[in-house]
PDB file of C-alpha atoms and ligand atoms in Angstrom:
ATOM      1  CA  UNK A  18      20.679   8.103  -4.780  1.00 43.00           C
ATOM      2  CA  UNK A  19      21.330  10.677  -7.407  1.00 47.00           C
ATOM      3  CA  UNK A  20      18.016  11.350  -8.691  1.00 55.00           C
ATOM      4  CA  UNK A  21      15.295  13.511  -6.087  1.00 69.00           C
ATOM      5  CA  UNK A  22      14.686  11.604  -3.161  1.00 86.00           C
ATOM      6  CA  UNK A  23      10.948   9.842  -3.104  1.00 96.00           C
ATOM      7  CA  UNK A  24       8.753  10.724  -0.428  1.00 96.00           C
ATOM      8  CA  UNK A  25       7.922   8.215   2.187  1.00 97.00           C
ATOM      9  CA  UNK A  26       4.464   6.920   3.348  1.00 98.00           C
ATOM     10  CA  UNK A  27       3.964   4.938   5.950  1.00 98.00           C
ATOM     11  CA  UNK A  28       0.205   3.541   5.179  1.00 98.00           C
ATOM     12  CA  UNK A  29      -2.122   1.724   8.047  1.00 98.00           C
ATOM     13  CA  UNK A  30      -4.448  -1.243   6.754  1.00 98.00           C
ATOM     14  CA  UNK A  31      -6.746  -1.933   9.186  1.00 98.00           C
ATOM     15  CA  UNK A  32      -8.433  -4.937   7.438  1.00 98.00           C
ATOM     16  CA  UNK A  33     -11.643  -5.540   9.398  1.00 98.00           C
ATOM     17  CA  UNK A  34     -11.132  -4.035  12.209  1.00 98.00           C
ATOM     18  CA  UNK A  35     -12.417  -0.854  14.373  1.00 98.00           C
ATOM     19  CA  UNK A  36     -15.870   0.244  14.689  1.00 98.00           C
ATOM     20  CA  UNK A  37     -16.137   4.049  14.318  1.00 98.00           C
ATOM     21  CA  UNK A  38     -15.800   4.325  18.273  1.00 98.00           C
ATOM     22  CA  UNK A  39     -12.595   2.715  18.193  1.00 98.00           C
ATOM     23  CA  UNK A  40     -11.869   5.003  14.976  1.00 98.00           C
ATOM     24  CA  UNK A  41     -12.493   8.365  16.874  1.00 98.00           C
ATOM     25  CA  UNK A  42     -10.372   7.006  20.063  1.00 98.00           C
ATOM     26  CA  UNK A  43      -7.642   5.204  17.658  1.00 98.00           C
ATOM     27  CA  UNK A  44      -6.909   9.002  16.157  1.00 98.00           C
ATOM     28  CA  UNK A  45      -7.007  10.908  19.438  1.00 98.00           C
ATOM     29  CA  UNK A  46      -4.256   8.726  20.777  1.00 98.00           C
ATOM     30  CA  UNK A  47      -2.413   8.684  17.424  1.00 98.00           C
ATOM     31  CA  UNK A  48      -2.213  12.324  16.046  1.00 98.00           C
ATOM     32  CA  UNK A  49      -0.620  13.362  19.205  1.00 97.00           C
ATOM     33  CA  UNK A  50       2.224  11.159  18.854  1.00 97.00           C
ATOM     34  CA  UNK A  51       2.664  12.136  15.253  1.00 97.00           C
ATOM     35  CA  UNK A  52       2.619  15.635  15.600  1.00 93.00           C
ATOM     36  CA  UNK A  53       6.092  16.076  14.607  1.00 88.00           C
ATOM     37  CA  UNK A  54       6.581  14.133  11.509  1.00 90.00           C
ATOM     38  CA  UNK A  55       6.892  15.930   8.374  1.00 89.00           C
ATOM     39  CA  UNK A  56       9.766  13.841   6.433  1.00 90.00           C
ATOM     40  CA  UNK A  57       6.887  10.753   5.779  1.00 95.00           C
ATOM     41  CA  UNK A  58       3.429  10.921   4.763  1.00 97.00           C
ATOM     42  CA  UNK A  59       0.821   9.170   6.542  1.00 98.00           C
ATOM     43  CA  UNK A  60      -2.090   6.942   5.668  1.00 98.00           C
ATOM     44  CA  UNK A  61      -4.838   5.015   7.426  1.00 98.00           C
ATOM     45  CA  UNK A  62      -7.285   2.487   5.546  1.00 98.00           C
ATOM     46  CA  UNK A  63      -9.722   1.561   7.779  1.00 98.00           C
ATOM     47  CA  UNK A  64     -13.347  -0.331   7.078  1.00 98.00           C
ATOM     48  CA  UNK A  65     -15.281   0.916   4.689  1.00 98.00           C
ATOM     49  CA  UNK A  66     -17.989   2.049   7.417  1.00 98.00           C
ATOM     50  CA  UNK A  67     -15.187   3.920   9.551  1.00 98.00           C
ATOM     51  CA  UNK A  68     -13.982   5.977   6.856  1.00 98.00           C
ATOM     52  CA  UNK A  69     -16.554   8.617   7.928  1.00 98.00           C
ATOM     53  CA  UNK A  70     -14.928   8.687  11.801  1.00 98.00           C
ATOM     54  CA  UNK A  71     -11.806   8.176  10.281  1.00 98.00           C
ATOM     55  CA  UNK A  72     -12.058  11.327   7.982  1.00 98.00           C
ATOM     56  CA  UNK A  73     -13.643  13.773  10.548  1.00 98.00           C
ATOM     57  CA  UNK A  74     -10.871  12.994  13.074  1.00 98.00           C
ATOM     58  CA  UNK A  75      -8.208  13.454  11.014  1.00 98.00           C
ATOM     59  CA  UNK A  76      -8.908  16.531   9.710  1.00 96.00           C
ATOM     60  CA  UNK A  77      -6.410  19.638   9.344  1.00 94.00           C
ATOM     61  CA  UNK A  78      -3.656  16.826  10.899  1.00 96.00           C
ATOM     62  CA  UNK A  79      -2.165  15.647   7.405  1.00 94.00           C
ATOM     63  CA  UNK A  80      -2.853  12.289   7.928  1.00 98.00           C
ATOM     64  CA  UNK A  81      -4.764  10.607   4.432  1.00 98.00           C
ATOM     65  CA  UNK A  82      -7.426   7.856   4.399  1.00 98.00           C
ATOM     66  CA  UNK A  83      -8.082   5.540   2.141  1.00 98.00           C
ATOM     67  CA  UNK A  84     -10.215   2.795   1.220  1.00 98.00           C
ATOM     68  CA  UNK A  85      -9.076  -0.981   1.359  1.00 98.00           C
ATOM     69  CA  UNK A  86     -10.563  -1.862  -2.006  1.00 98.00           C
ATOM     70  CA  UNK A  87     -12.872  -0.704  -4.556  1.00 98.00           C
ATOM     71  CA  UNK A  88     -15.060  -1.435  -7.739  1.00 98.00           C
ATOM     72  CA  UNK A  89     -14.057  -0.051 -11.232  1.00 98.00           C
ATOM     73  CA  UNK A  90     -17.508   1.190 -12.019  1.00 98.00           C
ATOM     74  CA  UNK A  91     -18.808   4.111 -11.013  1.00 97.00           C
ATOM     75  CA  UNK A  92     -22.281   2.612  -9.936  1.00 98.00           C
ATOM     76  CA  UNK A  93     -24.944   0.201 -11.101  1.00 98.00           C
ATOM     77  CA  UNK A  94     -26.494  -3.046  -9.808  1.00 98.00           C
ATOM     78  CA  UNK A  95     -23.191  -4.626  -7.741  1.00 98.00           C
ATOM     79  CA  UNK A  96     -24.181  -5.545  -4.864  1.00 98.00           C
ATOM     80  CA  UNK A  97     -21.841  -5.082  -1.779  1.00 97.00           C
ATOM     81  CA  UNK A  98     -19.564  -2.700  -3.996  1.00 98.00           C
ATOM     82  CA  UNK A  99     -18.085   0.938  -3.536  1.00 98.00           C
ATOM     83  CA  UNK A 100     -17.257   3.275  -6.095  1.00 98.00           C
ATOM     84  CA  UNK A 101     -14.089   5.330  -6.524  1.00 98.00           C
ATOM     85  CA  UNK A 102     -16.632   8.264  -6.854  1.00 98.00           C
ATOM     86  CA  UNK A 103     -18.034   6.861  -3.275  1.00 98.00           C
ATOM     87  CA  UNK A 104     -14.857   6.869  -1.456  1.00 98.00           C
ATOM     88  CA  UNK A 105     -13.910  10.374  -3.004  1.00 98.00           C
ATOM     89  CA  UNK A 106     -16.824  11.807  -1.979  1.00 98.00           C
ATOM     90  CA  UNK A 107     -16.353  10.374   1.839  1.00 98.00           C
ATOM     91  CA  UNK A 108     -12.972  11.755   1.870  1.00 98.00           C
ATOM     92  CA  UNK A 109     -10.495   8.971   1.099  1.00 98.00           C
ATOM     93  CA  UNK A 110      -7.605  10.445  -1.086  1.00 98.00           C
ATOM     94  CA  UNK A 111      -6.007   6.707  -1.441  1.00 98.00           C
ATOM     95  CA  UNK A 112      -6.923   2.965  -2.250  1.00 98.00           C
ATOM     96  CA  UNK A 113      -5.443  -0.203  -1.607  1.00 98.00           C
ATOM     97  CA  UNK A 114      -5.756  -2.515  -4.679  1.00 98.00           C
ATOM     98  CA  UNK A 115      -4.953  -6.215  -5.293  1.00 98.00           C
ATOM     99  CA  UNK A 116      -3.824  -6.846  -1.448  1.00 97.00           C
ATOM    100  CA  UNK A 117      -3.066 -10.613  -1.392  1.00 96.00           C
ATOM    101  CA  UNK A 118      -6.037 -11.424   1.136  1.00 96.00           C
ATOM    102  CA  UNK A 119      -8.211 -10.074  -1.937  1.00 97.00           C
ATOM    103  CA  UNK A 120      -6.541 -12.020  -4.246  1.00 95.00           C
ATOM    104  CA  UNK A 121      -6.656 -15.126  -1.788  1.00 94.00           C
ATOM    105  CA  UNK A 122     -10.181 -15.313  -0.697  1.00 96.00           C
ATOM    106  CA  UNK A 123     -12.314 -12.791  -2.873  1.00 96.00           C
ATOM    107  CA  UNK A 124     -10.962 -13.816  -6.782  1.00 96.00           C
ATOM    108  CA  UNK A 125      -9.032 -10.996  -7.292  1.00 97.00           C
ATOM    109  CA  UNK A 126      -6.803 -11.006 -10.260  1.00 96.00           C
ATOM    110  CA  UNK A 127      -4.769  -9.131 -12.662  1.00 96.00           C
ATOM    111  CA  UNK A 128      -7.311  -7.763 -14.610  1.00 97.00           C
ATOM    112  CA  UNK A 129      -9.363  -6.886 -11.957  1.00 98.00           C
ATOM    113  CA  UNK A 130      -6.305  -5.068  -9.982  1.00 98.00           C
ATOM    114  CA  UNK A 131      -5.826  -3.457 -13.373  1.00 98.00           C
ATOM    115  CA  UNK A 132      -9.610  -2.410 -13.728  1.00 98.00           C
ATOM    116  CA  UNK A 133      -9.503  -1.086 -10.371  1.00 98.00           C
ATOM    117  CA  UNK A 134      -6.525   0.879 -10.593  1.00 98.00           C
ATOM    118  CA  UNK A 135      -8.148   2.955 -13.937  1.00 98.00           C
ATOM    119  CA  UNK A 136     -11.087   3.700 -12.293  1.00 98.00           C
ATOM    120  CA  UNK A 137      -9.520   4.942  -8.851  1.00 98.00           C
ATOM    121  CA  UNK A 138      -7.027   7.217 -11.157  1.00 98.00           C
ATOM    122  CA  UNK A 139     -10.244   8.348 -13.053  1.00 98.00           C
ATOM    123  CA  UNK A 140     -12.004   9.490 -10.098  1.00 98.00           C
ATOM    124  CA  UNK A 141      -8.258  10.842  -8.363  1.00 98.00           C
ATOM    125  CA  UNK A 142      -7.630   8.299  -5.883  1.00 98.00           C
ATOM    126  CA  UNK A 143      -3.738   7.242  -5.588  1.00 98.00           C
ATOM    127  CA  UNK A 144      -3.625   3.644  -5.798  1.00 98.00           C
ATOM    128  CA  UNK A 145      -1.614   1.622  -3.709  1.00 98.00           C
ATOM    129  CA  UNK A 146      -1.019  -1.746  -5.969  1.00 98.00           C
ATOM    130  CA  UNK A 147       0.151  -4.613  -3.712  1.00 98.00           C
ATOM    131  CA  UNK A 148       1.971  -7.395  -5.494  1.00 97.00           C
ATOM    132  CA  UNK A 149       4.018 -10.342  -3.425  1.00 96.00           C
ATOM    133  CA  UNK A 150       4.650 -14.065  -4.068  1.00 96.00           C
ATOM    134  CA  UNK A 151       3.600 -16.890  -1.664  1.00 94.00           C
ATOM    135  CA  UNK A 152       6.040 -19.042   0.452  1.00 92.00           C
ATOM    136  CA  UNK A 153       5.910 -21.864  -2.015  1.00 93.00           C
ATOM    137  CA  UNK A 154       6.771 -19.571  -4.588  1.00 94.00           C
ATOM    138  CA  UNK A 155       9.501 -18.136  -2.968  1.00 93.00           C
ATOM    139  CA  UNK A 156      10.805 -21.542  -1.636  1.00 91.00           C
ATOM    140  CA  UNK A 157      10.401 -22.722  -5.558  1.00 94.00           C
ATOM    141  CA  UNK A 158      12.411 -19.681  -6.779  1.00 94.00           C
ATOM    142  CA  UNK A 159       9.954 -18.330  -8.483  1.00 96.00           C
ATOM    143  CA  UNK A 160       9.758 -14.719  -6.773  1.00 96.00           C
ATOM    144  CA  UNK A 161      10.609 -12.671  -9.769  1.00 96.00           C
ATOM    145  CA  UNK A 162       8.287 -14.938 -11.958  1.00 97.00           C
ATOM    146  CA  UNK A 163       5.262 -14.197  -9.756  1.00 96.00           C
ATOM    147  CA  UNK A 164       6.315 -10.663  -9.234  1.00 97.00           C
ATOM    148  CA  UNK A 165       6.806 -10.104 -12.382  1.00 97.00           C
ATOM    149  CA  UNK A 166       3.274 -11.632 -13.868  1.00 97.00           C
ATOM    150  CA  UNK A 167       1.870  -9.415 -11.063  1.00 97.00           C
ATOM    151  CA  UNK A 168       3.428  -6.451 -11.853  1.00 97.00           C
ATOM    152  CA  UNK A 169       2.721  -6.702 -15.741  1.00 97.00           C
ATOM    153  CA  UNK A 170      -0.804  -7.586 -15.747  1.00 96.00           C
ATOM    154  CA  UNK A 171      -1.223  -5.034 -12.654  1.00 96.00           C
ATOM    155  CA  UNK A 172       0.191  -1.482 -12.587  1.00 97.00           C
ATOM    156  CA  UNK A 173       2.056  -2.261 -15.869  1.00 97.00           C
ATOM    157  CA  UNK A 174      -1.428  -2.341 -17.779  1.00 97.00           C
ATOM    158  CA  UNK A 175      -1.611   1.126 -17.102  1.00 98.00           C
ATOM    159  CA  UNK A 176      -0.190   3.976 -19.398  1.00 98.00           C
ATOM    160  CA  UNK A 177       3.089   6.075 -18.552  1.00 98.00           C
ATOM    161  CA  UNK A 178       0.615   8.813 -16.893  1.00 98.00           C
ATOM    162  CA  UNK A 179      -1.633   6.183 -15.099  1.00 98.00           C
ATOM    163  CA  UNK A 180       1.613   4.789 -13.824  1.00 98.00           C
ATOM    164  CA  UNK A 181       2.877   8.165 -12.364  1.00 97.00           C
ATOM    165  CA  UNK A 182       0.027   8.757 -10.208  1.00 98.00           C
ATOM    166  CA  UNK A 183       0.356   4.877  -8.343  1.00 98.00           C
ATOM    167  CA  UNK A 184       2.313   3.694  -5.613  1.00 98.00           C
ATOM    168  CA  UNK A 185       3.395  -0.107  -5.579  1.00 98.00           C
ATOM    169  CA  UNK A 186       3.386  -2.490  -2.422  1.00 98.00           C
ATOM    170  CA  UNK A 187       5.793  -5.402  -2.308  1.00 97.00           C
ATOM    171  CA  UNK A 188       4.022  -7.556   0.059  1.00 96.00           C
ATOM    172  CA  UNK A 189       5.277 -11.001   0.459  1.00 95.00           C
ATOM    173  CA  UNK A 190       2.751 -13.207   1.592  1.00 93.00           C
ATOM    174  CA  UNK A 191       4.585 -15.291   3.648  1.00 93.00           C
ATOM    175  CA  UNK A 192       5.337 -12.328   5.893  1.00 92.00           C
ATOM    176  CA  UNK A 193       1.816 -11.072   6.204  1.00 89.00           C
ATOM    177  CA  UNK A 194       0.454 -11.292   9.230  1.00 83.00           C
ATOM    178  CA  UNK A 195       2.989 -13.889  10.332  1.00 85.00           C
ATOM    179  CA  UNK A 196       5.810 -12.528  12.412  1.00 82.00           C
ATOM    180  CA  UNK A 197       8.190 -13.292   9.937  1.00 82.00           C
ATOM    181  CA  UNK A 198       9.665  -9.821   8.033  1.00 82.00           C
ATOM    182  CA  UNK A 199      11.881 -10.207   4.823  1.00 87.00           C
ATOM    183  CA  UNK A 200      15.468  -9.408   5.718  1.00 94.00           C
ATOM    184  CA  UNK A 201      15.705  -5.476   4.571  1.00 95.00           C
ATOM    185  CA  UNK A 202      18.031  -7.345   2.279  1.00 96.00           C
ATOM    186  CA  UNK A 203      15.581  -9.671   0.695  1.00 95.00           C
ATOM    187  CA  UNK A 204      12.814  -6.960   0.817  1.00 96.00           C
ATOM    188  CA  UNK A 205      15.432  -4.261  -1.309  1.00 97.00           C
ATOM    189  CA  UNK A 206      16.095  -7.074  -3.674  1.00 97.00           C
ATOM    190  CA  UNK A 207      12.503  -7.282  -4.676  1.00 97.00           C
ATOM    191  CA  UNK A 208      12.063  -3.788  -4.799  1.00 98.00           C
ATOM    192  CA  UNK A 209      15.166  -3.666  -7.127  1.00 97.00           C
ATOM    193  CA  UNK A 210      13.786  -6.390  -9.370  1.00 98.00           C
ATOM    194  CA  UNK A 211      10.122  -4.436  -9.801  1.00 98.00           C
ATOM    195  CA  UNK A 212      11.921  -1.460 -10.345  1.00 98.00           C
ATOM    196  CA  UNK A 213      13.750  -3.094 -13.486  1.00 98.00           C
ATOM    197  CA  UNK A 214      10.684  -4.528 -14.321  1.00 98.00           C
ATOM    198  CA  UNK A 215       9.223  -0.912 -14.689  1.00 98.00           C
ATOM    199  CA  UNK A 216      11.720   0.243 -16.503  1.00 98.00           C
ATOM    200  CA  UNK A 217      11.442  -2.444 -19.116  1.00 97.00           C
ATOM    201  CA  UNK A 218       8.015  -1.308 -19.342  1.00 97.00           C
ATOM    202  CA  UNK A 219       7.848   2.183 -19.171  1.00 98.00           C
ATOM    203  CA  UNK A 220      11.155   4.088 -18.830  1.00 97.00           C
ATOM    204  CA  UNK A 221      14.639   4.291 -16.106  1.00 97.00           C
ATOM    205  CA  UNK A 222      12.815   7.641 -15.088  1.00 97.00           C
ATOM    206  CA  UNK A 223       9.592   5.910 -14.256  1.00 97.00           C
ATOM    207  CA  UNK A 224      11.109   3.249 -12.634  1.00 97.00           C
ATOM    208  CA  UNK A 225      13.577   5.500 -10.849  1.00 97.00           C
ATOM    209  CA  UNK A 226      10.259   7.759  -9.422  1.00 97.00           C
ATOM    210  CA  UNK A 227       7.947   5.468  -8.329  1.00 98.00           C
ATOM    211  CA  UNK A 228       7.507   4.874  -4.272  1.00 98.00           C
ATOM    212  CA  UNK A 229       7.024   1.132  -3.407  1.00 98.00           C
ATOM    213  CA  UNK A 230       6.460   0.294  -0.260  1.00 98.00           C
ATOM    214  CA  UNK A 231       7.319  -3.049   1.824  1.00 97.00           C
ATOM    215  CA  UNK A 232       4.560  -4.842   3.506  1.00 96.00           C
ATOM    216  CA  UNK A 233       4.918  -7.933   5.513  1.00 95.00           C
ATOM    217  CA  UNK A 234       5.341  -7.756   9.513  1.00 93.00           C
ATOM    218  CA  UNK A 235       6.438  -4.569   9.943  1.00 96.00           C
ATOM    219  CA  UNK A 236       7.009  -3.371  13.569  1.00 96.00           C
ATOM    220  CA  UNK A 237       8.620  -0.651  15.514  1.00 97.00           C
ATOM    221  CA  UNK A 238      11.770  -2.720  15.851  1.00 96.00           C
ATOM    222  CA  UNK A 239      12.137  -3.663  12.749  1.00 96.00           C
ATOM    223  CA  UNK A 240      11.094  -0.191  10.895  1.00 97.00           C
ATOM    224  CA  UNK A 241      14.620   1.496  11.156  1.00 96.00           C
ATOM    225  CA  UNK A 242      16.677  -1.562   9.951  1.00 96.00           C
ATOM    226  CA  UNK A 243      13.969  -1.245   6.746  1.00 96.00           C
ATOM    227  CA  UNK A 244      13.970   2.221   6.247  1.00 96.00           C
ATOM    228  CA  UNK A 245      17.794   2.132   5.713  1.00 96.00           C
ATOM    229  CA  UNK A 246      17.495   0.565   2.923  1.00 96.00           C
ATOM    230  CA  UNK A 247      17.089   3.418   0.070  1.00 94.00           C
ATOM    231  CA  UNK A 248      15.101   1.215  -2.256  1.00 96.00           C
ATOM    232  CA  UNK A 249      11.996   0.798   0.070  1.00 97.00           C
ATOM    233  CA  UNK A 250       9.826   4.167  -0.117  1.00 97.00           C
ATOM    234  CA  UNK A 251       8.032   3.393   3.624  1.00 97.00           C
ATOM    235  CA  UNK A 252       5.639   0.774   4.593  1.00 98.00           C
ATOM    236  CA  UNK A 253       2.331  -1.197   4.236  1.00 98.00           C
ATOM    237  CA  UNK A 254       0.988  -1.592   7.819  1.00 98.00           C
ATOM    238  CA  UNK A 255      -1.212  -4.427   8.763  1.00 97.00           C
ATOM    239  CA  UNK A 256      -1.257  -5.305  12.772  1.00 96.00           C
ATOM    240  CA  UNK A 257       1.008  -2.929  14.004  1.00 97.00           C
ATOM    241  CA  UNK A 258      -1.093  -0.136  12.709  1.00 98.00           C
ATOM    242  CA  UNK A 259      -4.181  -1.304  14.581  1.00 98.00           C
ATOM    243  CA  UNK A 260      -2.446   0.157  17.507  1.00 98.00           C
ATOM    244  CA  UNK A 261      -1.688   3.820  18.129  1.00 98.00           C
ATOM    245  CA  UNK A 262       1.476   3.883  19.821  1.00 98.00           C
ATOM    246  CA  UNK A 263       2.762   0.784  17.758  1.00 98.00           C
ATOM    247  CA  UNK A 264       2.163   2.818  14.338  1.00 98.00           C
ATOM    248  CA  UNK A 265       3.116   5.971  15.862  1.00 98.00           C
ATOM    249  CA  UNK A 266       6.648   4.774  16.112  1.00 97.00           C
ATOM    250  CA  UNK A 267       6.752   2.883  13.144  1.00 98.00           C
ATOM    251  CA  UNK A 268       5.748   6.563  11.630  1.00 98.00           C
ATOM    252  CA  UNK A 269       8.606   8.413  13.868  1.00 96.00           C
ATOM    253  CA  UNK A 270      10.799   5.270  13.045  1.00 95.00           C
ATOM    254  CA  UNK A 271      10.686   6.257   9.304  1.00 95.00           C
ATOM    255  CA  UNK A 272      11.194   9.956   9.920  1.00 91.00           C
ATOM    256  CA  UNK A 273      14.403   9.151  12.145  1.00 89.00           C
ATOM    257  CA  UNK A 274      15.749   7.010   9.282  1.00 88.00           C
ATOM    258  CA  UNK A 275      15.559  10.103   6.721  1.00 80.00           C
TER     259      UNK A 275
HETATM  260  C1  PEP B 328      -0.958  -5.961   5.229  1.00 59.11           C
HETATM  261  O1  PEP B 328      -2.244  -6.498   5.165  1.00 59.11           O
HETATM  262  O2  PEP B 328      -1.286  -5.487   4.336  1.00 59.11           O
HETATM  263  C2  PEP B 328       0.361  -6.699   6.081  1.00 59.11           C
HETATM  264  C3  PEP B 328       1.416  -6.297   5.658  1.00 59.11           C
HETATM  265  O3  PEP B 328      -0.030  -6.914   7.738  1.00 59.11           O
HETATM  266  P1  PEP B 328       0.831  -7.162   8.403  1.00 59.11           P
HETATM  267  O4  PEP B 328       1.679  -5.959   8.994  1.00 59.11           O
HETATM  268  O5  PEP B 328       0.277  -7.269   9.825  1.00 59.11           O
HETATM  269  O6  PEP B 328       1.980  -8.258   8.220  1.00 59.11           O
END
């Protein structure tokens, strides 16, 4: 890479798993295993109710905590929603936006992704904005078309300054929770394509700078192969982030690939 190296991020998305007690137990097992990690940023996104326990248990460790979703208004009559300032007050620094499960089960669209991302940035959060195609899209040769549409409607709807403060996650839906990882080459090709979209929409410099994480069945035994691709700036990890040992070996695998 000729440009300044992008710092890698390993982010765990716990989805609807782990009580507060589970969260405390996770961190007491996990933190000693990643004490030596210096080269990668580490993020954990617990369910909302476990965020305070995660913030407390990870204090002074360098591990950042994130939300798994957020609403775009600061407050109001929006039953069940959580606002960006609420996440900040709870101690979050990151928030995942546009995860395929939000798109699939909760009606997330490109427009809501853009609104949530802008609101999260106003509050000072770092959004991790997810894009990725379904299996039927890939099989029909529509991967680029779908990724471009999701990119342009979400991250591409930001100003250049806003775009400089987000992370993108490429998560092919067919690889999420299925045990089917994209090969490092397939992932790298999609990342290159997303960087091309960023270049067309913003600039070559911004396209080089944006960090793009790969997500989809990342495990301890495939992290090093994935991280051998310099296009991949880290990983968004679901299932394997629930176990302290396996998430730590993903972090340490990323460190080793530096
Ligand atoms: C995810 O939920 O973002 C994810 C990538 O899940 P998994 O690692 O379990 O495929």
